[in-house]
CSV table of C-alpha atoms in Angstrom, one decimal:
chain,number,residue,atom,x,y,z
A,765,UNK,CA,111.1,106.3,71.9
A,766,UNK,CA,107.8,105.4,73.6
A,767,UNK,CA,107.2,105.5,76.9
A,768,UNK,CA,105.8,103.4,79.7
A,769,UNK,CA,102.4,104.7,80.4
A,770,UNK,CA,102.2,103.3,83.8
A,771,UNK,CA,105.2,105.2,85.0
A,772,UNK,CA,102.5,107.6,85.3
A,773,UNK,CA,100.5,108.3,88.3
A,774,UNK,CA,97.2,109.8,87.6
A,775,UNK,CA,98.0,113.2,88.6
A,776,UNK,CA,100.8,112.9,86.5
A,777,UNK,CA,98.8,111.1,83.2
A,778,UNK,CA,96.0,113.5,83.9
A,779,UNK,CA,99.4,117.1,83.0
A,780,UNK,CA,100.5,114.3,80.1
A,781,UNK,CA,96.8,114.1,78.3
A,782,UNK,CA,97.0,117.8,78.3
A,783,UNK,CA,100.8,117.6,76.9
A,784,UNK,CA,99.4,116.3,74.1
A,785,UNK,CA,96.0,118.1,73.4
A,786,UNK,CA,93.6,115.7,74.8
A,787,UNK,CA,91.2,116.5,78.0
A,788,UNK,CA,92.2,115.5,81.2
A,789,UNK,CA,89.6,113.2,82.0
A,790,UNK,CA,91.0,110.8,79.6
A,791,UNK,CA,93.6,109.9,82.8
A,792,UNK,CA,91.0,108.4,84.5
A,793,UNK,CA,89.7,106.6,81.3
A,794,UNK,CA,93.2,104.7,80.9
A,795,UNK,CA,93.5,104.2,84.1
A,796,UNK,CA,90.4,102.6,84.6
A,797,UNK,CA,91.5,100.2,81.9
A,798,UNK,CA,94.9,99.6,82.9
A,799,UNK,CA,94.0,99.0,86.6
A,800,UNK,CA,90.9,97.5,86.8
A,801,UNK,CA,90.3,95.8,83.7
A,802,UNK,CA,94.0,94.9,82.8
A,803,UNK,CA,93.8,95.6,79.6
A,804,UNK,CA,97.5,94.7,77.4
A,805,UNK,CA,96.7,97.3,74.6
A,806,UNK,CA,94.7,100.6,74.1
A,807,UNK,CA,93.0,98.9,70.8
A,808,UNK,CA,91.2,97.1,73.7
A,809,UNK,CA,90.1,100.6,75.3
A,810,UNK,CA,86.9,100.9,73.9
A,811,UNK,CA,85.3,103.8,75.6
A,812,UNK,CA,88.2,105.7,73.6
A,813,UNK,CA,87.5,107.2,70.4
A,814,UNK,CA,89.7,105.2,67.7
A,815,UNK,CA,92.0,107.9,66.7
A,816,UNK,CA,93.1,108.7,70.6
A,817,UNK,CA,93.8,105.1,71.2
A,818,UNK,CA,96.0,105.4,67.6
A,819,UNK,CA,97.8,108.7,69.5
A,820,UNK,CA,98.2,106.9,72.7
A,821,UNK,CA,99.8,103.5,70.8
A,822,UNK,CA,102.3,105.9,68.9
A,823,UNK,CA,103.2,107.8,72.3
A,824,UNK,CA,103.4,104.8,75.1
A,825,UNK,CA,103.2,101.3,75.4
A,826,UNK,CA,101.8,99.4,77.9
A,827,UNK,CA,105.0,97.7,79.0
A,828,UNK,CA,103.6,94.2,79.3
A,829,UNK,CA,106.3,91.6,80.2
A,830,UNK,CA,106.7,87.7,79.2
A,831,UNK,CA,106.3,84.9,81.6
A,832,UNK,CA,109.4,82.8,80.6
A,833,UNK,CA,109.2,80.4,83.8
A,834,UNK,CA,106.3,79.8,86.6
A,835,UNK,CA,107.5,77.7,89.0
A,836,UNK,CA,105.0,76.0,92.0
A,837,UNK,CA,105.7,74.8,94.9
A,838,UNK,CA,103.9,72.3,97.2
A,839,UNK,CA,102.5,74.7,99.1
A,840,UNK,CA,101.1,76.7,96.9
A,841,UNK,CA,103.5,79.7,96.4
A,842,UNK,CA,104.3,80.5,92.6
A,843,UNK,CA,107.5,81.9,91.4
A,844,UNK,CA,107.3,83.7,87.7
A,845,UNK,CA,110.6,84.5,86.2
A,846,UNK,CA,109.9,87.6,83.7
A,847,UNK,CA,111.7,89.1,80.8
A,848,UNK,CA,111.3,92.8,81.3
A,849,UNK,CA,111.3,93.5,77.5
A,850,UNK,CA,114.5,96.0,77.3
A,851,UNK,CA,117.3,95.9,75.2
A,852,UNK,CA,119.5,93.7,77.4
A,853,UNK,CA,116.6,91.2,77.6
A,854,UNK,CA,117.0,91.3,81.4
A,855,UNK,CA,114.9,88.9,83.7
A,856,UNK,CA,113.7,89.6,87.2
A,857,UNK,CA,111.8,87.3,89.8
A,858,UNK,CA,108.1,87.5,91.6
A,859,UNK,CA,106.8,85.3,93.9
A,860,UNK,CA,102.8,85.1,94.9
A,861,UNK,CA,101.7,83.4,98.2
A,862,UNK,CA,98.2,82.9,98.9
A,863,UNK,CA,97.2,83.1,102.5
A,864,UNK,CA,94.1,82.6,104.3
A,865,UNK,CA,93.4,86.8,104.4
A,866,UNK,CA,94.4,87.2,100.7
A,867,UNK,CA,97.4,86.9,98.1
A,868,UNK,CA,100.7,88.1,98.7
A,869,UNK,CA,102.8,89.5,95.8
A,870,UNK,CA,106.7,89.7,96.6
A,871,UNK,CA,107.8,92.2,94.0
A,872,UNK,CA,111.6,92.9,92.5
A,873,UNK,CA,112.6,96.8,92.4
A,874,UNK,CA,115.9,96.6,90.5
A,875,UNK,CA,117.7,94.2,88.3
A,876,UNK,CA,120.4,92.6,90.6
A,877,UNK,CA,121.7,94.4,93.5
A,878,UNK,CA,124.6,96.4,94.3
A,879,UNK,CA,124.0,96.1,97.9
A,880,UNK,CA,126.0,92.6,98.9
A,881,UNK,CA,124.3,91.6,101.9
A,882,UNK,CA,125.4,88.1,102.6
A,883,UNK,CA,122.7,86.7,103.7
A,884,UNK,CA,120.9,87.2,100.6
A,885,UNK,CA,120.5,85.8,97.3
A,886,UNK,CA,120.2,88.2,95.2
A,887,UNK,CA,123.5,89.9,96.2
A,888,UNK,CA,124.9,87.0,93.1
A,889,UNK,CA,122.8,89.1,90.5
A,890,UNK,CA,124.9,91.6,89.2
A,891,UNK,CA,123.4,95.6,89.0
A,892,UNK,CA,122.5,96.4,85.6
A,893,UNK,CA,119.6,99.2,86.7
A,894,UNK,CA,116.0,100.3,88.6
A,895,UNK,CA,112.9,99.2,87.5
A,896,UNK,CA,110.6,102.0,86.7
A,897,UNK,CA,107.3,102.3,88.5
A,898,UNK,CA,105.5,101.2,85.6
A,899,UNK,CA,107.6,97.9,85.5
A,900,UNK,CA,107.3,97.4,89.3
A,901,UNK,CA,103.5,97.7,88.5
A,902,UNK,CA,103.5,95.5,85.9
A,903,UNK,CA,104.7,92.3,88.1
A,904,UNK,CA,101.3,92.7,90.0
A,905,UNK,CA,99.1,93.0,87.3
A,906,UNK,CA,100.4,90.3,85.6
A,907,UNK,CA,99.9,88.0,88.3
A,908,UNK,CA,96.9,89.1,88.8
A,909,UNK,CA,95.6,89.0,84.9
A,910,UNK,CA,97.3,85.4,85.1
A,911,UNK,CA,95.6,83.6,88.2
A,912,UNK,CA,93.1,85.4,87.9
A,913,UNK,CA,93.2,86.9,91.3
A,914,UNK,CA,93.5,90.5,93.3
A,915,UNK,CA,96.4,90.9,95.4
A,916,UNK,CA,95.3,91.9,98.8
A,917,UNK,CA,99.7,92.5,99.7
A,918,UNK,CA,102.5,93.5,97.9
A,919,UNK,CA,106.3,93.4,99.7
A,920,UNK,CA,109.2,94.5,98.5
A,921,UNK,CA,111.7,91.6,98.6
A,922,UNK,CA,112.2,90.3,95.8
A,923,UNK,CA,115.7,91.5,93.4
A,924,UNK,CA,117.1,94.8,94.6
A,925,UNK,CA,117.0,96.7,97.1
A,926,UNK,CA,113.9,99.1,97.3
A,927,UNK,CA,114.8,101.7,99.3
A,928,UNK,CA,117.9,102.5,96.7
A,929,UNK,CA,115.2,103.0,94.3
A,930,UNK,CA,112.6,104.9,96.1
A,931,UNK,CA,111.3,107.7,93.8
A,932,UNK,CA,110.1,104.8,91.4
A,933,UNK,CA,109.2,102.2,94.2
A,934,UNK,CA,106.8,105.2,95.8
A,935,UNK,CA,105.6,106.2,92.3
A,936,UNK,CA,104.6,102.6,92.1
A,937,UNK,CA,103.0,102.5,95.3
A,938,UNK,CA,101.2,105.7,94.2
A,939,UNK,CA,99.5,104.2,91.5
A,940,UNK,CA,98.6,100.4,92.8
A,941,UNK,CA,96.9,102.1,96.1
């Protein structure tokens, strides 16, 4: 099974290109790619030599979701409705807001919540698991890649509870920083 290659921080990525018999610096390489130029495949990594971006495509994957809704309000603020591309075909929520100091990305950390606060609506979602930090990531830098924009904020309020998935939601904010 492949895995999610920006579950990785760089430290991390940096111990996995060694794993597999590549030089370290190569880390830096992807992520360059991943977070600056947003790329959705390694085929579009082209400072990579041809058979490392064939090694990396038959390790990882890039874990790029589909939009399946945007919604827009009057003001502004933009709701996407994703499908996290697992086997249950699960769906979680992320909101931008643009402000006058920048754009603000309300993230989801789980898929439903097992929490039950009342007052909040995602407590009607049942628990099916935690997002990885490479799918928590992958919310920004889809908005991002979509409006064309970088996100200046990122909160933790959208689906789940965060702090019942905090090795993952740190790892996340590890690698967005």
């Amino acid at each position: 099974m492949k895995k999610n290659i920006k579950d990785y921080n760089l430290e991390a990525l940096k111990e996995e290109m060694k794993s597999i018999g590549e030089k370290p610096f190569r880390a830096e390489q992807i992520f360059k790619w991943i977070y600056q130029d947003k790329v959705n495949s390694f085929e579009d990594m082209t400072n990579i030599s041809l058979a490392l971006r064939e090694k990396l495509d038959s390790i990882y994957f890039l874990g790029k979701f589909d939009i399946v809704k945007k919604l827009e309000s009057v003001d502004g603020t933009k709701k996407y409705l994703f499908d996290v591309k697992d086997e249950n075909r699960n769906l979680i929520e992320t909101v931008l807001m643009s402000y006058h100091h920048g754009y603000s990305v309300c993230v989801s950390s789980q898929i439903g919540c097992k929490m039950g606060c009342k007052f909040c609506a995602s407590t009607g979602i049942p628990f099916s698991r935690n997002l990885s930090a490479g799918e928590i990531v992958e919310q920004i830098l889809m908005i991002e890649k979509e409006e064309n924009i970088k996100v200046s904020n990122i909160v933790f309020m959208g689906i789940g509870e965060p702090l019942d998935n905090f090795d993952n939601v740190m790892e996340a904010i590890r690698n967005i920083k």
